[in-house]
Short mmCIF file of C-alpha atoms in Angstrom, two decimals:
data_model
loop_
_atom_site.label_atom_id
_atom_site.label_comp_id
_atom_site.label_asym_id
_atom_site.label_seq_id
_atom_site.Cartn_x
_atom_site.Cartn_y
_atom_site.Cartn_z
CA MET A 1 117.11 -4.62 72.70
CA ALA A 2 117.80 -8.30 72.30
CA THR A 3 121.34 -9.43 71.65
CA PRO A 4 121.78 -10.67 68.06
CA ALA A 5 121.69 -14.39 67.94
CA ARG A 6 124.09 -14.78 65.01
CA ASN A 7 126.60 -12.00 65.37
CA ASN A 8 129.85 -13.65 64.32
CA HIS A 9 132.18 -10.69 64.80
CA ALA A 10 131.18 -9.43 68.22
CA SER A 11 132.06 -12.46 70.27
CA SER A 12 135.82 -11.95 70.04
CA VAL A 13 135.96 -8.20 70.54
CA GLN A 14 136.69 -6.70 73.92
CA ILE A 15 134.93 -3.44 73.23
CA GLN A 16 131.54 -5.01 73.29
CA GLU A 17 131.60 -6.22 76.90
CA PRO A 18 128.88 -4.02 78.33
CA ARG A 19 129.88 -4.27 82.00
CA THR A 20 133.61 -3.70 81.82
CA ARG A 21 135.06 -0.68 83.57
CA SER A 22 137.74 1.44 82.01
CA PRO A 23 140.86 2.56 83.88
CA LEU A 24 140.43 5.93 82.16
CA PRO A 25 139.25 8.93 84.19
CA PRO A 26 135.52 9.34 84.60
CA SER A 27 133.87 10.39 81.39
CA PRO A 28 132.70 13.96 80.84
CA ILE A 29 129.53 12.23 79.70
CA ALA A 30 127.86 14.03 79.98
CA PHE A 31 125.10 15.53 81.82
CA LYS A 32 124.77 14.87 85.44
CA GLU A 33 121.97 12.40 85.64
CA GLN A 34 120.30 14.13 88.57
CA GLN A 35 120.14 17.63 87.14
CA GLY A 36 120.45 16.78 83.46
CA ARG A 37 122.77 19.73 82.96
CA PRO A 38 126.04 19.89 80.97
CA PRO A 39 129.42 20.12 82.71
CA PRO A 40 130.81 23.67 83.06
CA THR A 41 133.42 23.16 80.32
CA THR A 42 130.75 22.85 77.66
CA GLN A 43 128.82 26.06 78.22
CA GLN A 44 127.67 27.67 75.00
CA THR A 45 128.37 31.19 73.78
CA ILE A 46 125.57 33.74 73.78
CA THR A 47 125.30 33.49 69.98
CA GLY A 48 125.15 29.70 70.16
CA LYS A 49 122.40 29.79 72.78
CA LEU A 50 120.50 32.34 70.72
CA PHE A 51 120.52 30.13 67.62
CA ARG A 52 119.60 27.05 69.59
CA ASN A 53 116.62 28.78 71.16
CA LEU A 54 115.67 30.28 67.78
CA PHE A 55 115.59 26.91 66.02
CA LYS A 56 113.82 25.31 68.97
CA GLY A 57 111.17 28.01 68.72
CA LEU A 58 110.92 27.47 64.97
CA LEU A 59 110.28 23.77 65.51
CA PHE A 60 107.43 24.25 67.95
CA SER A 61 105.96 27.11 65.92
CA GLN A 62 106.07 24.93 62.81
CA LEU A 63 104.37 22.06 64.62
CA THR A 64 101.64 24.33 65.98
CA LEU A 65 100.93 26.13 62.70
CA THR A 66 101.03 22.91 60.68
CA SER A 67 98.59 21.25 63.09
CA LEU A 68 96.18 24.18 62.82
CA LEU A 69 96.47 24.14 59.03
CA VAL A 70 95.80 20.40 58.87
CA ILE A 71 92.73 20.70 61.11
CA VAL A 72 91.29 23.55 59.02
CA LEU A 73 91.98 21.74 55.73
CA THR A 74 90.47 18.50 57.01
CA ILE A 75 87.24 20.16 58.16
CA ARG A 76 86.97 22.19 54.97
CA GLY A 77 87.64 19.12 52.83
CA LEU A 78 84.93 17.08 54.52
CA ILE A 79 82.41 19.91 54.07
CA LEU A 80 83.24 20.62 50.41
CA ALA A 81 84.11 17.10 49.27
CA SER A 82 80.77 16.32 47.63
CA SER A 83 80.70 19.59 45.67
CA HIS A 84 84.16 19.00 44.15
CA HIS A 85 83.75 15.31 43.22
CA PHE A 86 86.26 14.23 45.85
CA HIS A 87 85.69 10.77 47.32
CA PRO A 88 87.18 10.57 50.84
CA LYS A 89 86.22 6.91 51.19
CA LYS A 90 88.32 6.09 48.15
CA TRP A 91 91.21 8.49 48.81
CA TYR A 92 91.92 8.07 52.52
CA PRO A 93 91.90 4.27 53.15
CA PRO A 94 94.73 3.35 50.72
CA LEU A 95 97.01 6.13 51.95
CA LEU A 96 96.30 5.56 55.64
CA ALA A 97 96.81 1.82 55.13
CA SER A 98 100.17 2.52 53.46
CA VAL A 99 101.17 4.65 56.46
CA ALA A 100 100.44 1.71 58.76
CA VAL A 101 102.33 -0.63 56.41
CA SER A 102 105.35 1.67 56.55
CA GLY A 103 105.41 1.31 60.34
CA VAL A 104 105.17 -2.48 60.19
CA ALA A 105 107.82 -2.65 57.44
CA SER A 106 110.15 -0.40 59.46
CA LEU A 107 109.86 -2.57 62.55
CA THR A 108 110.43 -5.69 60.47
CA TRP A 109 113.43 -4.21 58.70
CA GLN A 110 115.21 -3.19 61.87
CA CYS A 111 114.52 -6.59 63.46
CA ILE A 112 116.28 -8.21 60.49
CA PHE A 113 119.28 -5.96 61.11
CA ILE A 114 119.33 -6.90 64.78
CA TYR A 115 119.30 -10.66 64.33
CA ASN A 116 121.26 -11.08 61.09
CA PRO A 117 123.24 -7.95 60.09
CA SER A 118 125.22 -9.74 57.37
CA ARG A 119 122.18 -10.89 55.43
CA ALA A 120 120.41 -7.59 56.03
CA VAL A 121 123.28 -5.64 54.47
CA ARG A 122 123.30 -7.74 51.32
CA ALA A 123 119.51 -7.94 51.10
CA THR A 124 119.25 -4.14 51.23
CA PHE A 125 121.45 -3.61 48.19
CA TRP A 126 119.52 -6.03 45.97
CA LEU A 127 116.01 -5.59 47.36
CA SER A 128 115.91 -1.78 47.17
CA PRO A 129 116.43 -1.63 43.36
CA ILE A 130 113.81 -4.33 42.81
CA LEU A 131 111.19 -2.55 44.92
CA THR A 132 111.98 0.84 43.39
CA CYS A 133 111.70 -0.58 39.89
CA SER A 134 108.36 -2.15 40.84
CA VAL A 135 107.04 1.29 41.84
CA GLY A 136 108.19 2.65 38.48
CA ILE A 137 106.44 -0.13 36.57
CA LEU A 138 103.27 0.44 38.59
CA LEU A 139 103.27 4.13 37.67
CA VAL A 140 103.81 3.32 33.99
CA LEU A 141 100.81 0.97 34.10
CA ILE A 142 98.55 3.82 35.21
CA GLY A 143 98.61 4.99 31.62
CA SER A 144 98.99 8.76 31.37
CA ALA A 145 102.09 10.49 30.03
CA VAL A 146 102.83 12.18 33.36
CA ASP A 147 102.54 8.90 35.24
CA ALA A 148 104.82 7.20 32.71
CA GLY A 149 107.39 10.00 33.05
CA VAL A 150 107.47 9.72 36.85
CA GLY A 151 107.62 5.93 36.53
CA ALA A 152 110.62 6.24 34.20
CA VAL A 153 112.38 8.31 36.87
CA PHE A 154 111.83 5.53 39.40
CA VAL A 155 113.14 2.91 36.98
CA LEU A 156 116.23 5.03 36.29
CA PHE A 157 116.73 5.43 40.04
CA ALA A 158 116.51 1.64 40.42
CA ILE A 159 119.16 1.14 37.72
CA THR A 160 121.40 3.66 39.48
CA GLN A 161 121.00 1.74 42.75
CA SER A 162 121.93 -1.50 40.99
CA LEU A 163 125.09 0.01 39.52
CA TYR A 164 126.00 1.48 42.88
CA GLY A 165 125.49 -1.91 44.52
CA CYS A 166 127.91 -3.48 42.05
CA TRP A 167 130.46 -0.72 42.63
CA ILE A 168 130.52 -1.05 46.42
CA THR A 169 130.56 -4.87 46.55
CA PRO A 170 134.22 -5.03 47.71
CA ARG A 171 133.32 -2.87 50.73
CA LEU A 172 130.43 -5.01 51.94
CA GLU A 173 132.59 -7.30 54.09
CA TYR A 174 133.99 -4.37 56.06
CA THR A 175 130.50 -2.82 56.37
CA ASP A 176 129.14 -6.09 57.72
CA LYS A 177 131.90 -6.29 60.30
CA ILE A 178 131.67 -2.68 61.50
CA LEU A 179 127.90 -2.96 61.84
CA SER A 180 128.24 -6.17 63.82
CA LEU A 181 130.81 -4.61 66.15
CA SER A 182 128.94 -1.38 66.76
CA THR A 183 125.45 -2.85 67.22
CA ALA A 184 126.31 -6.06 69.07
CA PHE A 185 125.16 -4.78 72.48
CA PRO A 186 122.76 -1.86 72.01
CA PRO A 187 122.15 0.34 75.08
CA PRO A 188 119.42 -0.87 77.44
CA ARG A 189 115.88 0.12 76.38
CA THR A 190 116.94 0.94 72.84
CA ARG A 191 113.98 -1.08 71.59
CA GLU A 192 111.54 1.14 73.47
CA VAL A 193 113.13 4.30 72.05
CA VAL A 194 113.04 2.99 68.48
CA THR A 195 109.47 1.70 68.77
CA LEU A 196 108.29 5.01 70.23
CA SER A 197 109.95 6.89 67.36
CA ILE A 198 108.23 4.70 64.76
CA VAL A 199 104.84 5.07 66.45
CA ILE A 200 105.23 8.86 66.56
CA SER A 201 106.22 8.86 62.87
CA VAL A 202 103.19 6.79 61.87
CA VAL A 203 100.70 8.77 63.98
CA TYR A 204 102.03 12.15 62.88
CA SER A 205 102.12 11.09 59.22
CA GLY A 206 98.55 9.81 59.43
CA PHE A 207 97.50 13.13 60.94
CA LEU A 208 99.12 15.09 58.11
CA VAL A 209 97.49 12.82 55.54
CA THR A 210 94.09 14.10 56.65
CA GLY A 211 95.20 17.64 55.88
CA ILE A 212 96.63 16.67 52.50
CA GLY A 213 93.32 14.99 51.67
CA GLY A 214 91.43 18.12 52.67
CA ALA A 215 93.59 20.23 50.36
CA THR A 216 93.25 17.68 47.55
CA SER A 217 89.46 17.87 47.73
CA THR A 218 89.35 21.39 46.25
CA ARG A 219 92.58 21.33 44.18
CA THR A 220 93.18 25.09 43.89
CA ASN A 221 96.63 26.66 43.43
CA LEU A 222 96.55 27.71 47.06
CA ASP A 223 95.88 24.11 48.07
CA LEU A 224 99.01 23.02 46.20
CA LEU A 225 100.94 25.52 48.32
CA PHE A 226 99.35 24.11 51.47
CA ILE A 227 100.32 20.56 50.47
CA SER A 228 103.91 21.68 49.80
CA VAL A 229 104.07 23.37 53.22
CA ILE A 230 102.76 20.21 54.91
CA LEU A 231 105.30 17.98 53.12
CA ILE A 232 108.21 20.30 53.95
CA GLY A 233 107.09 20.35 57.58
CA LEU A 234 106.89 16.56 57.53
CA ALA A 235 110.42 16.27 56.15
CA TRP A 236 111.96 18.59 58.75
CA THR A 237 110.01 17.10 61.66
CA MET A 238 111.08 13.59 60.66
CA GLN A 239 114.69 14.75 60.41
CA VAL A 240 114.47 16.19 63.93
CA LEU A 241 112.86 12.99 65.24
CA LYS A 242 115.53 10.85 63.59
CA ASN A 243 118.39 12.99 64.85
CA ALA A 244 116.98 13.20 68.39
CA GLN A 245 117.04 9.42 68.47
CA GLN A 246 120.54 9.44 66.96
CA VAL A 247 121.85 11.87 69.59
CA ALA A 248 120.37 9.88 72.46
CA ILE A 249 121.53 6.44 71.34
CA SER A 250 124.95 7.59 70.11
CA ARG A 251 125.51 9.25 73.47
CA ALA A 252 124.68 6.05 75.35
CA ARG A 253 126.76 3.94 72.94
CA TYR A 254 129.73 6.31 73.06
CA VAL A 255 129.84 5.99 76.85
CA ASN A 256 130.23 2.24 76.50
CA PHE A 257 132.82 2.41 73.70
CA ALA A 258 134.94 5.13 75.33
CA HIS A 259 134.58 4.36 79.04
CA GLY A 260 133.14 0.87 79.38
CA GLU A 261 130.07 2.18 81.19
CA ASP A 262 126.42 1.40 80.52
CA MET A 263 123.85 4.12 79.94
CA ASP A 264 120.12 3.69 79.54
CA ALA A 265 118.88 4.85 76.13
CA TRP A 266 115.59 6.04 77.59
CA SER A 267 117.38 8.31 80.09
CA ALA A 268 119.60 9.63 77.31
CA LEU A 269 116.50 10.41 75.23
CA HIS A 270 114.93 12.27 78.16
CA VAL A 271 117.99 14.52 78.52
CA THR A 272 118.19 14.96 74.74
CA VAL A 273 114.60 16.13 74.41
CA LYS A 274 114.88 18.40 77.44
CA HIS A 275 118.16 20.15 76.66
CA LEU A 276 119.41 19.49 73.12
CA ILE A 277 116.49 20.03 70.74
CA GLY A 278 117.89 23.40 69.59
CA SER A 279 121.18 21.90 68.41
CA ILE A 280 119.34 18.96 66.85
CA CYS A 281 117.10 21.34 64.87
CA ILE A 282 120.17 23.19 63.56
CA GLY A 283 121.80 19.91 62.56
CA SER A 284 118.59 18.67 60.95
CA THR A 285 118.62 21.78 58.76
CA LEU A 286 122.33 21.84 57.90
CA VAL A 287 123.17 18.18 57.36
CA PRO A 288 120.80 17.49 54.40
CA VAL A 289 122.02 20.66 52.64
CA ILE A 290 125.70 19.91 53.25
CA VAL A 291 125.28 16.27 52.22
CA LEU A 292 123.69 17.44 48.96
CA ILE A 293 126.49 19.96 48.30
CA ARG A 294 129.24 17.51 49.17
CA GLY A 295 127.65 14.71 47.15
CA SER A 296 127.41 17.00 44.12
CA ILE A 297 131.05 18.01 44.47
CA ARG A 298 132.18 14.39 44.73
CA SER A 299 130.13 13.53 41.63
CA VAL A 300 131.82 16.36 39.72
CA ASN A 301 135.21 15.06 40.84
CA LEU A 302 134.41 11.53 39.64
CA MET A 303 133.26 12.78 36.25
CA SER A 304 136.15 15.21 35.74
CA GLY A 305 138.89 12.61 35.80
CA SER A 306 142.48 13.79 35.45
CA SER A 307 143.08 13.85 31.71
CA ASP A 308 142.28 17.51 31.24
CA GLU A 309 144.41 20.02 33.15
CA VAL A 310 141.63 22.60 33.52
CA MET A 311 139.12 20.00 34.68
CA TYR A 312 141.70 18.54 37.05
CA SER A 313 142.44 21.90 38.67
CA GLY A 314 138.69 22.54 38.96
CA ALA A 315 138.17 19.16 40.61
CA ASP A 316 141.00 19.97 43.04
CA CYS A 317 139.26 23.22 43.93
CA PHE A 318 135.95 21.43 44.45
CA SER A 319 137.67 18.87 46.69
CA SER A 320 139.05 21.64 48.89
CA LEU A 321 135.57 23.15 49.11
CA ALA A 322 134.07 19.78 50.06
CA ASN A 323 136.67 19.33 52.80
CA LYS A 324 135.79 22.71 54.26
CA VAL A 325 132.03 22.25 54.02
CA VAL A 326 132.03 18.93 55.85
CA THR A 327 133.54 20.54 58.97
CA CYS A 328 130.52 22.86 59.20
CA GLY A 329 128.03 20.04 59.57
CA ASN A 330 128.15 16.26 59.52
CA ARG A 331 126.18 13.48 61.14
CA TRP A 332 129.10 12.40 63.35
CA GLY A 333 128.82 15.76 65.12
CA PHE A 334 125.62 14.52 66.76
CA VAL A 335 127.77 12.29 68.98
CA HIS A 336 129.50 15.31 70.55
CA VAL A 337 126.19 17.17 70.72
CA GLY A 338 124.82 14.43 72.95
CA THR A 339 127.98 13.70 74.90
CA TYR A 340 129.38 17.19 75.55
CA ASP A 341 126.38 19.47 74.84
CA LYS A 342 128.32 21.32 72.14
CA GLY A 343 126.71 23.45 69.48
CA PHE A 344 126.19 21.48 66.31
CA VAL A 345 128.72 23.35 64.13
CA GLU A 346 131.37 23.19 66.86
CA ALA A 347 130.65 19.50 67.44
CA SER A 348 130.91 18.75 63.71
CA SER A 349 134.20 20.62 63.40
CA ASP A 350 135.76 18.99 66.47
CA THR A 351 134.65 15.52 65.41
CA TRP A 352 136.03 15.86 61.89
CA LEU A 353 139.34 17.26 63.18
CA LYS A 354 139.59 14.18 65.39
CA PHE A 355 139.09 11.98 62.35
CA ARG A 356 141.87 13.84 60.51
CA SER A 357 144.22 13.48 63.47
CA VAL A 358 144.25 9.68 63.02
CA ASN A 359 146.24 8.74 59.92
CA GLY A 360 143.97 7.28 57.25
CA LEU A 361 140.75 7.42 59.29
CA GLU A 362 139.18 10.20 57.22
CA LYS A 363 139.34 7.99 54.12
CA VAL A 364 137.66 5.17 56.04
CA ILE A 365 134.90 7.55 57.15
CA ASP A 366 134.42 8.77 53.58
CA SER A 367 134.05 5.19 52.34
CA ASP A 368 131.65 4.18 55.14
CA LEU A 369 128.46 2.59 53.79
CA SER A 370 126.23 2.87 56.86
CA SER A 371 124.51 6.03 55.59
CA SER A 372 123.96 4.44 52.16
CA LEU A 373 122.61 1.34 53.87
CA CYS A 374 120.11 3.37 55.94
CA PHE A 375 119.13 5.43 52.88
CA LEU A 376 118.43 2.39 50.71
CA SER A 377 116.59 0.70 53.58
CA ALA A 378 114.36 3.77 53.87
CA VAL A 379 113.84 3.70 50.09
CA SER A 380 112.78 0.05 50.40
CA VAL A 381 110.25 0.88 53.11
CA GLY A 382 108.98 3.79 51.01
CA SER A 383 108.62 1.50 48.01
CA VAL A 384 106.66 -1.09 49.98
CA SER A 385 104.39 1.66 51.27
CA SER A 386 103.86 3.17 47.80
CA LEU A 387 103.14 -0.24 46.25
CA THR A 388 100.47 -0.82 48.89
CA ALA A 389 98.74 2.48 48.18
CA GLY A 390 99.37 2.48 44.42
CA ILE A 391 97.98 -0.98 43.71
CA TRP A 392 94.93 -0.24 45.85
CA MET A 393 94.28 3.07 44.05
CA LEU A 394 94.87 1.49 40.66
CA LEU A 395 92.07 -0.97 41.38
CA ILE A 396 89.47 1.43 42.82
CA HIS A 397 90.18 4.95 41.52
CA LYS A 398 92.85 5.42 38.87
CA ASP A 399 92.70 9.22 38.91
CA TYR A 400 94.26 9.41 42.36
CA ALA A 401 96.89 6.71 41.82
CA LEU A 402 99.92 8.92 41.04
CA GLU A 403 99.58 11.41 43.88
CA VAL A 404 98.69 8.80 46.49
CA THR A 405 101.60 6.59 45.40
CA LEU A 406 104.05 9.50 45.74
CA TYR A 407 102.67 10.57 49.12
CA ALA A 408 102.96 7.00 50.37
CA PHE A 409 106.56 6.74 49.14
CA ILE A 410 107.57 9.97 50.89
CA ILE A 411 105.93 8.98 54.17
CA GLY A 412 107.33 5.44 54.03
CA TYR A 413 110.81 6.75 53.27
CA PHE A 414 110.87 9.04 56.30
CA THR A 415 109.39 6.39 58.59
CA GLY A 416 112.06 3.92 57.47
CA MET A 417 114.75 6.52 58.00
CA VAL A 418 113.59 7.12 61.58
CA ALA A 419 113.46 3.36 62.27
CA LEU A 420 117.15 2.81 61.43
CA ALA A 421 118.55 5.92 63.10
CA TRP A 422 119.72 3.77 66.03
CA LEU A 423 121.95 1.77 63.69
CA GLN A 424 123.62 4.89 62.31
CA ALA A 425 123.99 6.22 65.86
CA CYS A 426 125.88 3.11 66.99
CA VAL A 427 128.25 3.27 64.00
CA SER A 428 128.88 6.99 64.54
CA ALA A 429 129.65 6.46 68.22
CA TYR A 430 132.08 3.67 67.33
CA TYR A 431 134.06 5.85 64.93
CA VAL A 432 134.11 8.88 67.24
CA ALA A 433 135.23 6.83 70.24
CA TYR A 434 137.95 5.20 68.13
CA SER A 435 139.22 8.58 66.86
CA GLU A 436 139.65 9.81 70.43
CA ASP A 437 141.60 6.75 71.60
CA PRO A 438 142.63 4.50 68.68
CA HIS A 439 145.01 2.47 70.88
CA SER A 440 142.35 1.50 73.41
CA MET A 441 142.17 -2.19 74.25
CA ARG A 442 138.43 -1.99 73.63
CA PHE A 443 138.98 -1.86 69.86
CA ASP A 444 140.17 -4.68 67.65
CA GLY A 445 142.08 -4.41 64.36
CA THR A 446 139.06 -3.84 62.08
CA ILE A 447 139.63 -0.14 61.40
CA PRO A 448 143.48 -0.32 61.23
CA GLN A 449 143.19 -3.17 58.72
CA CYS A 450 140.79 -1.13 56.61
CA ILE A 451 143.13 1.89 56.76
CA HIS A 452 146.04 -0.28 55.64
CA ARG A 453 144.01 -1.77 52.79
CA LEU A 454 142.91 1.68 51.55
CA GLN A 455 146.50 2.93 51.70
CA MET A 456 147.69 -0.05 49.66
CA LEU A 457 144.98 0.56 47.06
CA ARG A 458 145.89 4.25 46.91
CA ALA A 459 149.58 3.43 46.43
CA HIS A 460 148.69 0.94 43.69
CA ARG A 461 146.56 3.52 41.87
CA ASP A 462 149.32 6.13 42.17
CA ASN A 463 151.86 3.71 40.70
CA ARG A 464 149.56 2.93 37.78
CA GLU A 465 148.96 6.62 37.18
CA ARG A 466 152.69 7.33 37.27
CA GLU A 467 153.41 4.53 34.80
CA ARG A 468 150.70 5.80 32.46
CA GLN A 469 152.13 9.32 32.57
CA GLU A 470 155.61 8.01 31.82
CA ILE A 471 154.26 6.10 28.82
CA ASP A 472 152.44 9.21 27.55
CA GLU A 473 155.55 11.37 27.92
CA SER A 474 157.87 8.88 26.22
CA PRO A 475 158.63 9.61 22.49
#
């Protein structure tokens, strides 16, 4: 992938020299390139192997059954379309066009991140609310009460994004710097891996759209179930595709950060697909659930405050639960999955314990904005895709506008998420490599300065809280 032309932070940082050689012992990197097998120290337990094979089998079974279902629904839909007043020529073109637009938008978005990370970071946090709000307004214009209700949800989501963007403004400078450091010299052939992932996403999504159209043509209760099954399969498959890319690129990037060696991203992807799909499928199932649980717990903690003793003790309990849950599955565990062929739960636990072993690093990880950045970027791509389909449907066939707009948003969101997985992989590899050797000469003072700043802010808040308590207790 091309070196960013305007990367202001990378030029002065030793870690980013791609051809340096570390005096450290040879890396356990991983798999021997000739055999593609893990080193003996990383052999899995029988239970771990069983679960990996089970989830790998589930993935391929799901792909096979979903493909058969889509083919049957497509053929049935084309045969019965005329008898159920379904118009394939009006339904398919807008949605298929939006799928293609999502691929183009994803490629464009990641190119912006490559060549100007600083502007891309700031653009994401103001462009995503605008595009989301535009989708909401479009749905309101359709006219029905249901459409207006869904549109109101999108507008509310856009307002939430705007408030969040204001809240995290002080952290944007650090986010810009860490992204610039971690993505300055992507592994060789990263562009091919990312492009292939986007193409697979677009082609597979277009294929599933034909099945959704076939089910829509008859609109029975059973067809609604079929559509739900197809969308759930799409979500899980896209998660696996994203995380396979993340494992491969984070592995190659970790090797450079930790040992100063170069690794080809295409070779890393080959080993990943051949040997690690089971662990990736487990992680693709656990991480979204754990992120949802942990996000809910953190929201409860923010709302509880500390004024009420019962609420405070409850928030403390929730915090302990969140700290335990995150060790069972987190996205940073994918780095150890790729590098050491660990099971996903073991990799997540080991990675998080490494973060906790470095004073203050866990707080930095918790405040990291790379996942929010990728999420809002995916929302932006989904919004562009849904606007393409929604405006088209609004002009030619209003009855289909809501469903087609929502399908386009979902597909665009997942395609955008896959497109920026490489960025999240580079950031994850940077943090994991730092946690294992924070005193390495390959790292500059970016993370230590952030740790110091967070500690100062925490001390300032504690002092203010103590002063407030003293005032409350005084007669």
